[in-house]
CSV table of N, CA and C in Angstrom, one decimal:
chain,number,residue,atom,x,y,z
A,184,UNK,N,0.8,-1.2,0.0
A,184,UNK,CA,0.0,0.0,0.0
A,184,UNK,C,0.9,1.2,0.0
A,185,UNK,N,0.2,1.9,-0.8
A,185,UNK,CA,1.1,3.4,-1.0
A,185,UNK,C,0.7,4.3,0.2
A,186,UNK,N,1.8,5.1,0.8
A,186,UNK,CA,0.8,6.1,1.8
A,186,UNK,C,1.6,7.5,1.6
A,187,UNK,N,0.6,8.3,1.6
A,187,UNK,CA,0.8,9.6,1.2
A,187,UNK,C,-0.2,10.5,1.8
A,188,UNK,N,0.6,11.7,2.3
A,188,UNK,CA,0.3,12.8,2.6
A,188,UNK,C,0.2,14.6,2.3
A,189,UNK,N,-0.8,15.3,2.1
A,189,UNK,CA,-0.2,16.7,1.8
A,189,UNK,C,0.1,16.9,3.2
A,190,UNK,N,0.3,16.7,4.1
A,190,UNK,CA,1.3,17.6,5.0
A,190,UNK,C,2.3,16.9,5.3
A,191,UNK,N,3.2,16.6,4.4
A,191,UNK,CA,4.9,16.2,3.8
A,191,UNK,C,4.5,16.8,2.3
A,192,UNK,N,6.1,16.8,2.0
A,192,UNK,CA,6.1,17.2,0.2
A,192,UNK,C,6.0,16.4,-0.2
A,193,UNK,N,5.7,16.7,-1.5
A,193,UNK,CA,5.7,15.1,-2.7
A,193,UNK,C,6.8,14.7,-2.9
A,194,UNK,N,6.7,13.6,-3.4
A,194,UNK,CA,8.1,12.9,-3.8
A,194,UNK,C,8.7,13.9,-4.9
A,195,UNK,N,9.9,14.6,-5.0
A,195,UNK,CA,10.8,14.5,-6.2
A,195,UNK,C,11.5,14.0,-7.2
A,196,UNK,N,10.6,12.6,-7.0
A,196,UNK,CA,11.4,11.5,-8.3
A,196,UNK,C,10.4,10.1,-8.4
A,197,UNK,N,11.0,9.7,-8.9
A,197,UNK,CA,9.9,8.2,-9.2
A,197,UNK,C,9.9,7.1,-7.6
A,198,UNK,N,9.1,8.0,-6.9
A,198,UNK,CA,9.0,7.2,-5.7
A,198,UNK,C,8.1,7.7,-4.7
A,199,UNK,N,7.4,6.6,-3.5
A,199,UNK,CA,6.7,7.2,-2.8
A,199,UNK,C,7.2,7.6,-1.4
A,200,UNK,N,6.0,8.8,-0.8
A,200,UNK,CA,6.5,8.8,0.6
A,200,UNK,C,6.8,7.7,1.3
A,201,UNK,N,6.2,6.9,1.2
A,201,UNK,CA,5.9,5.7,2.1
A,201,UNK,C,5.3,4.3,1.5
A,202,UNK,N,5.9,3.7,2.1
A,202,UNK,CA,5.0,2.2,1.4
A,202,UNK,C,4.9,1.3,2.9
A,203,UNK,N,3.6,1.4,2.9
A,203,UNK,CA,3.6,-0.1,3.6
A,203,UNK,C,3.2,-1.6,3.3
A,204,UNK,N,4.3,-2.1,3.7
A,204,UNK,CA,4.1,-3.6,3.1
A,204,UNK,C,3.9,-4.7,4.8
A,205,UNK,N,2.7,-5.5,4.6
A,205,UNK,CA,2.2,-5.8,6.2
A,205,UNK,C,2.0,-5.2,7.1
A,206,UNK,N,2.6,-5.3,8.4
A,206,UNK,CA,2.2,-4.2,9.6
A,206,UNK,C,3.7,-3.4,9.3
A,207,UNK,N,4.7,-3.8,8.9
A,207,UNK,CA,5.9,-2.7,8.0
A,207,UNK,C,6.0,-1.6,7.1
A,208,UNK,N,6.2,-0.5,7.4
A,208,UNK,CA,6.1,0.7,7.0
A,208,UNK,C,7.8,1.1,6.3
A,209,UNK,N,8.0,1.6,5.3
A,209,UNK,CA,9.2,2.0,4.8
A,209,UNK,C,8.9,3.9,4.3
A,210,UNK,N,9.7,4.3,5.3
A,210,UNK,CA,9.4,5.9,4.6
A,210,UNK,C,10.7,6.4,4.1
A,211,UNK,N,10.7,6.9,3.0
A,211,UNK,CA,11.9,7.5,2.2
A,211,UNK,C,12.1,8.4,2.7
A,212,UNK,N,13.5,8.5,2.3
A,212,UNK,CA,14.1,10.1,3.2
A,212,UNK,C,13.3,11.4,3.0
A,213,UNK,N,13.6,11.9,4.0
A,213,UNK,CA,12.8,13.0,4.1
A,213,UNK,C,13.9,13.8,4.2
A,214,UNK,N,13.5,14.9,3.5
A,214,UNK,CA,14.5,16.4,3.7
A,214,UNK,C,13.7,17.4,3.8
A,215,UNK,N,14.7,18.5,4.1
A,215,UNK,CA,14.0,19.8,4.7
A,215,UNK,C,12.9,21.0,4.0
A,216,UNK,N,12.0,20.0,3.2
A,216,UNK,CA,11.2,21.1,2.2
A,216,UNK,C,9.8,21.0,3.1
A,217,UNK,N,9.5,22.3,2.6
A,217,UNK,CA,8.1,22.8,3.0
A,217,UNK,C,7.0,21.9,2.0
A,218,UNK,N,5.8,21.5,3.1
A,218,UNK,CA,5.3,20.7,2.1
A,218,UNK,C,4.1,21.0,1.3
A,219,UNK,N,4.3,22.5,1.2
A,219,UNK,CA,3.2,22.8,-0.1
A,219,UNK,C,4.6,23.5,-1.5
A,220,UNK,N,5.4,24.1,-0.9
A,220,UNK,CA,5.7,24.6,-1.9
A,220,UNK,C,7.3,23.9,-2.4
A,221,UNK,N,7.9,23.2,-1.9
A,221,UNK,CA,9.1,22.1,-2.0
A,221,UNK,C,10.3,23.4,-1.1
A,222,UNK,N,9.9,24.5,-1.0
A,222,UNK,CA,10.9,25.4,-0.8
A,222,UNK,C,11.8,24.3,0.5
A,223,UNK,N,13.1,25.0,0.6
A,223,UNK,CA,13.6,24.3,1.7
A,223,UNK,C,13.7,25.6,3.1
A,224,UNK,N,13.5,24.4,3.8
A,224,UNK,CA,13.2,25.3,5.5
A,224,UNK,C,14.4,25.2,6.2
A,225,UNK,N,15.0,26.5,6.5
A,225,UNK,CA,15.9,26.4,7.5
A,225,UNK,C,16.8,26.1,6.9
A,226,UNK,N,18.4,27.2,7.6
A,226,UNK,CA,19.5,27.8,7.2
A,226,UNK,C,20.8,26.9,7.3
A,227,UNK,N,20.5,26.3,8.7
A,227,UNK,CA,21.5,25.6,9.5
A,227,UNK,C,20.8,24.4,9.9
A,228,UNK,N,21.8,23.8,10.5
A,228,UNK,CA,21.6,21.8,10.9
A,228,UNK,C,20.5,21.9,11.4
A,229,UNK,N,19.8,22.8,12.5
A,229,UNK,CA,19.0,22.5,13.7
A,229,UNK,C,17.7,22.9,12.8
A,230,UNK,N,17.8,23.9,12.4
A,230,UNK,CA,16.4,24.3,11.4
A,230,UNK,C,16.0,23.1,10.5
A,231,UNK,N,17.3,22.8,9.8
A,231,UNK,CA,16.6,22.1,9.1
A,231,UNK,C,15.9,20.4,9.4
A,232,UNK,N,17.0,20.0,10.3
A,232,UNK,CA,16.7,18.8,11.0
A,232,UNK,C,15.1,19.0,11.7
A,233,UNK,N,14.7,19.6,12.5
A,233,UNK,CA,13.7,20.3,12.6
A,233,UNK,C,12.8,19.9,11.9
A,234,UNK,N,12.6,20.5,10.7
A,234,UNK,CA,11.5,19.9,9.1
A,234,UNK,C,11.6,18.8,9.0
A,235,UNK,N,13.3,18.0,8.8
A,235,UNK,CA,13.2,17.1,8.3
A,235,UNK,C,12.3,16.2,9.7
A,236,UNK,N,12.3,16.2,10.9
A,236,UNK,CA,11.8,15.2,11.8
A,236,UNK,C,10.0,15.7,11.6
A,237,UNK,N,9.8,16.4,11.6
A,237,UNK,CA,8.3,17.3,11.3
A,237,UNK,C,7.6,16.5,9.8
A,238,UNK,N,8.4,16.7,8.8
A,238,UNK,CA,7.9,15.7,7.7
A,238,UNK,C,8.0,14.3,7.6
A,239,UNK,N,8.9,13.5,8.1
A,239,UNK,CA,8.7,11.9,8.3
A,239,UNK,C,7.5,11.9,9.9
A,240,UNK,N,7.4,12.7,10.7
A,240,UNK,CA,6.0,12.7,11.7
A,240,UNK,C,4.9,12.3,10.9
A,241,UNK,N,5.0,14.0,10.0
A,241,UNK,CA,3.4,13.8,9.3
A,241,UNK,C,3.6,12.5,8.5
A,242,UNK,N,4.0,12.0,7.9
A,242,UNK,CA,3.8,10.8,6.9
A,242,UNK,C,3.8,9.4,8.4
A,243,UNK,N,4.6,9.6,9.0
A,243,UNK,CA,4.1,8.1,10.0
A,243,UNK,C,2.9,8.3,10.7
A,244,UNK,N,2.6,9.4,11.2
A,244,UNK,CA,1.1,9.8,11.8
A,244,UNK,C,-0.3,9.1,10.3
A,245,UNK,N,0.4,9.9,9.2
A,245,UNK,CA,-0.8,9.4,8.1
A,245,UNK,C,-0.9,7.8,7.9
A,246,UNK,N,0.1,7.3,8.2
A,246,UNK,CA,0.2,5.8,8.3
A,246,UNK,C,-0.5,5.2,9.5
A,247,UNK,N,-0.6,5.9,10.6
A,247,UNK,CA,-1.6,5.5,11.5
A,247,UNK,C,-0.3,4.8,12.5
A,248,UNK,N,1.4,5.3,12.6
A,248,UNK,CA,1.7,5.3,13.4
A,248,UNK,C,1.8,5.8,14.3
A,249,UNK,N,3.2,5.5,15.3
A,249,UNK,CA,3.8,6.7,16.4
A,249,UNK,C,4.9,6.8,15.8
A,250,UNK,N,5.6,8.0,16.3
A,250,UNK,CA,7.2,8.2,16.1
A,250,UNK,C,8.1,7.0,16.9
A,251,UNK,N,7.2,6.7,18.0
A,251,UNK,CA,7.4,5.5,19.4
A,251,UNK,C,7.7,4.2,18.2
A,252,UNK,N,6.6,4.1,17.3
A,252,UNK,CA,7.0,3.1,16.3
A,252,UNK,C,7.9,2.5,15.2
A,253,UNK,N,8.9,3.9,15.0
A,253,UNK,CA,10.1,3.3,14.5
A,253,UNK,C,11.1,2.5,14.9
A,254,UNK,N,11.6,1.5,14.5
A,254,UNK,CA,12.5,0.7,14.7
A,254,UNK,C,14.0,0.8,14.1
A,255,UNK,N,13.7,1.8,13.1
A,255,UNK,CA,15.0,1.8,12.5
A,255,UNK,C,15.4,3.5,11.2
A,256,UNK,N,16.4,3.9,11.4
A,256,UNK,CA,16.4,5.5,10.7
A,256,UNK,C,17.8,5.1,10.0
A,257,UNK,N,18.4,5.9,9.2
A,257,UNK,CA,18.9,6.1,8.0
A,257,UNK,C,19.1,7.4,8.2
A,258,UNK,N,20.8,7.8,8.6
A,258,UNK,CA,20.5,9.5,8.8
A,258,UNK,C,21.8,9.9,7.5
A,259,UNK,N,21.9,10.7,6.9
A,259,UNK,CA,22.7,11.1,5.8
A,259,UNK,C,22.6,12.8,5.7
A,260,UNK,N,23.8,12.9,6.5
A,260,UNK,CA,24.4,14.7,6.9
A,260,UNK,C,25.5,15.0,6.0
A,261,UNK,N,25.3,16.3,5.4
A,261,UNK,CA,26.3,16.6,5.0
A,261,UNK,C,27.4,16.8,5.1
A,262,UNK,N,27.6,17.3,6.6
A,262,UNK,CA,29.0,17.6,7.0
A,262,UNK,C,28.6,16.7,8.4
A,263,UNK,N,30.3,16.2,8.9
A,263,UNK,CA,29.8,15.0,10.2
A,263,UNK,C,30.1,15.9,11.4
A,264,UNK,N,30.4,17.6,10.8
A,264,UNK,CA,30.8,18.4,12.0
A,264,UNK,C,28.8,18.8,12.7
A,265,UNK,N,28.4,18.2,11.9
A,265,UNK,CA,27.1,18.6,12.3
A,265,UNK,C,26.4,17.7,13.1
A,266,UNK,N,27.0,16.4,13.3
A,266,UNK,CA,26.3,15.2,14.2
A,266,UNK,C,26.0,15.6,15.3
A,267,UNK,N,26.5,16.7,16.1
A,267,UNK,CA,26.2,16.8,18.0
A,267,UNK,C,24.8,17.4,17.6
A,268,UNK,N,24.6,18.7,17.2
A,268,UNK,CA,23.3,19.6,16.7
A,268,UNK,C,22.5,18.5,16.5
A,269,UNK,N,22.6,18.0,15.4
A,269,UNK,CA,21.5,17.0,15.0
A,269,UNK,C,21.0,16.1,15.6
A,270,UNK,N,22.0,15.5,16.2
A,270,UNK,CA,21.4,14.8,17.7
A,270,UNK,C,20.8,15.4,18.9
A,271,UNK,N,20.9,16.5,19.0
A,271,UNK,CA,20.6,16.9,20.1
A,271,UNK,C,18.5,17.2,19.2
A,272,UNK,N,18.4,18.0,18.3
A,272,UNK,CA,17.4,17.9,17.6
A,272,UNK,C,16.5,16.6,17.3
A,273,UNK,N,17.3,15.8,16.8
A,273,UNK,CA,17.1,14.3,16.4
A,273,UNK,C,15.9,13.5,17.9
A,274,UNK,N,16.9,13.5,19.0
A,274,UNK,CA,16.0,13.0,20.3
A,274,UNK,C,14.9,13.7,20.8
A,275,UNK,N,15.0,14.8,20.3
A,275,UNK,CA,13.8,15.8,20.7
A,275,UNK,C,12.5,14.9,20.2
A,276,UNK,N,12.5,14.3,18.7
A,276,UNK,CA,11.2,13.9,18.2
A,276,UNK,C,10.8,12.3,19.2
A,277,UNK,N,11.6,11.8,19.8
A,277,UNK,CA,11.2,10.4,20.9
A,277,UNK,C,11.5,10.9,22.0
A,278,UNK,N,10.5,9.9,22.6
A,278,UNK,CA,10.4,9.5,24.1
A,278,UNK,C,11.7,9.2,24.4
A,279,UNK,N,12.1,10.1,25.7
A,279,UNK,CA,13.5,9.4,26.2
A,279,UNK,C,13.5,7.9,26.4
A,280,UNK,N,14.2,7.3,25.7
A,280,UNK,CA,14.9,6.0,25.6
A,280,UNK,C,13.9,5.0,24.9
A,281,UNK,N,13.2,5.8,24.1
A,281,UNK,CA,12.8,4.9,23.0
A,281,UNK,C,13.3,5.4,21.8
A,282,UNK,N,14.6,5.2,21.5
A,282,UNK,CA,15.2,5.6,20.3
A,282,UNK,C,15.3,4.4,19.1
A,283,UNK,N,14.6,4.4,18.2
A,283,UNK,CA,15.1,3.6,17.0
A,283,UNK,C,16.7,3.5,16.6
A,284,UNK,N,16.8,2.0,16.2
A,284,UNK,CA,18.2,2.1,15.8
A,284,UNK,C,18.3,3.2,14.6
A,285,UNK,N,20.1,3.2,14.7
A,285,UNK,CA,20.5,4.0,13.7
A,285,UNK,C,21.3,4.3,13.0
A,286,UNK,N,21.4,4.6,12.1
A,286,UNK,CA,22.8,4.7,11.3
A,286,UNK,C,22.8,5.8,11.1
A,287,UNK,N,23.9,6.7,10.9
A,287,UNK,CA,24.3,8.6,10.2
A,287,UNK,C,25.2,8.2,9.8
A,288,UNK,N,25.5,9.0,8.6
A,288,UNK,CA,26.9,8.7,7.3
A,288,UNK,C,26.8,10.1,6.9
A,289,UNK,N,28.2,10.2,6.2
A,289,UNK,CA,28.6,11.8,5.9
A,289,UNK,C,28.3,11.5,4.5
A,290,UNK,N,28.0,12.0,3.7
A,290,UNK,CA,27.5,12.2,2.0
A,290,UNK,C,27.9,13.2,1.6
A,291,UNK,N,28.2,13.1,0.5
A,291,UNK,CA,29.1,14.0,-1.1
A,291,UNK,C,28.1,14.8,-1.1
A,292,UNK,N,26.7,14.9,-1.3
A,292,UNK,CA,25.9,16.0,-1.8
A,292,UNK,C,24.2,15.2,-1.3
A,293,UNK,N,23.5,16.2,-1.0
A,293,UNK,CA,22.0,15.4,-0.7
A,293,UNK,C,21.1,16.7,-1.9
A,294,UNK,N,19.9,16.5,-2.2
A,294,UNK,CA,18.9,16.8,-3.1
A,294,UNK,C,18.7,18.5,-2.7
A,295,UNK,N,19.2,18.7,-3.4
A,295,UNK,CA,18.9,20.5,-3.6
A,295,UNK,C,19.5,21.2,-2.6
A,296,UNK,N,20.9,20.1,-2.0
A,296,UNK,CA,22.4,20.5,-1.2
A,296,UNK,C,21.7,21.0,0.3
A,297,UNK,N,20.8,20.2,1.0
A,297,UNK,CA,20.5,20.2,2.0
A,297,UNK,C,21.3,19.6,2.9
A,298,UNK,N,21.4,19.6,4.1
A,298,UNK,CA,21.9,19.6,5.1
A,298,UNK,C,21.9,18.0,5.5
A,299,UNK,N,20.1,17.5,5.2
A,299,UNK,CA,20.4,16.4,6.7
A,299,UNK,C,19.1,15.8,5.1
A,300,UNK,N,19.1,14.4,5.1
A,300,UNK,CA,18.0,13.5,5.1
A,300,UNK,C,18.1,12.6,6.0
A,301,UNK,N,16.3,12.1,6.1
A,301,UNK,CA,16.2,10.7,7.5
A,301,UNK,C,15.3,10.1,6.6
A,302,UNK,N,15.8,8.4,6.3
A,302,UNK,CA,14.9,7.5,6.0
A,302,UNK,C,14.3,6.8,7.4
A,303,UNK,N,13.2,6.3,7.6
A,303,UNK,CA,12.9,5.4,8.8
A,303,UNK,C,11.9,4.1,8.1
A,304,UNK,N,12.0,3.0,8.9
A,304,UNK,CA,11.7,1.9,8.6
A,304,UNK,C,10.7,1.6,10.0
A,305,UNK,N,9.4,1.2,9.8
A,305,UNK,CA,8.1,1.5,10.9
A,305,UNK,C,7.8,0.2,11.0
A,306,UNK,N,7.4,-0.1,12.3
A,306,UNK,CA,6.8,-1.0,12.7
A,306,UNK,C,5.8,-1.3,13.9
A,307,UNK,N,5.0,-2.5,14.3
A,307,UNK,CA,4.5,-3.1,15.6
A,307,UNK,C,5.2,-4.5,15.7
C-alpha cells in the first residue's frame, strides 16, 4: 500500500513517501522542504533537522503510526561536523529511551544541497 500525505512534500522522483508492506512501513528520506511549496526550510543543521523530523512525523502519523514506532532511521548529513546539533534535535522527536536504531553517514551532496536527510523503517 502506498501512503501519502499533503502535510509532507511530494516525492521529487519516481517514488513514494511511504510504502507499507504488512504491519511494516518503509518511509523514504525525508529532507528539509516545505510541504506545499518544496521550498527548503531552514538555514543551519538544527532548522533544518527540525523539518526534516516534522515531515517523516506527518507521513508516520498518516500511516496511523507513532514516532514510538520506528524501529530503525537512515540519517545522511552533510557535513559530520554537524552530528552533535542533529542529535541533540534528532532525540527531541522520541520519548527518552525509546530511540530507534540508527545509522548517520557523511555524504558528497544530498537533493537541492541540504543539510540532513532521514529514511525510517516503521513497525509493531
Amino acid at each position: 500500500m502506498i501512503i501519502s500525505t499533503e502535510n509532507a512534500p511530494k516525492a521529487i522522483g519516481p517514488y513514494s513517501q511511504a510504502r507499507k508492506v504488512g504491519s511494516t512501513l518503509y518511509v523514504s528520506g525525508c529532507c528539509p522542504f516545505h510541504h506545499q511549496d518544496g521550498s527548503i526550510i531552514g538555514e543551519n543543521i538544527i532548522e533544518q533537522a527540525h523539518q526534516v523530523m516534522k515531515n517523516l512525523q506527518a507521513i508516520v502519523i498518516a500511516a496511523g503510526y507513532s514516532m514510538d514506532d520506528i524501529v530503525k532511521t537512515t540519517c545522511f548529513i552533510s557535513d559530520m561536523a554537524n552530528f552533535v546539533p542533529f542529535n541533540e534535535t534528532y532525540k527531541s522527536y522520541f520519548n527518552a529511551g525509546i530511540y530507534p536504531a540508527r545509522s548517520c553517514v557523511e555524504v558528497s551532496r544530498l537533493p537541492k544541497d541540504v543539510l540532513i536527510e532521514v529514511e525510517a523503517v516503521v513497525a509493531r
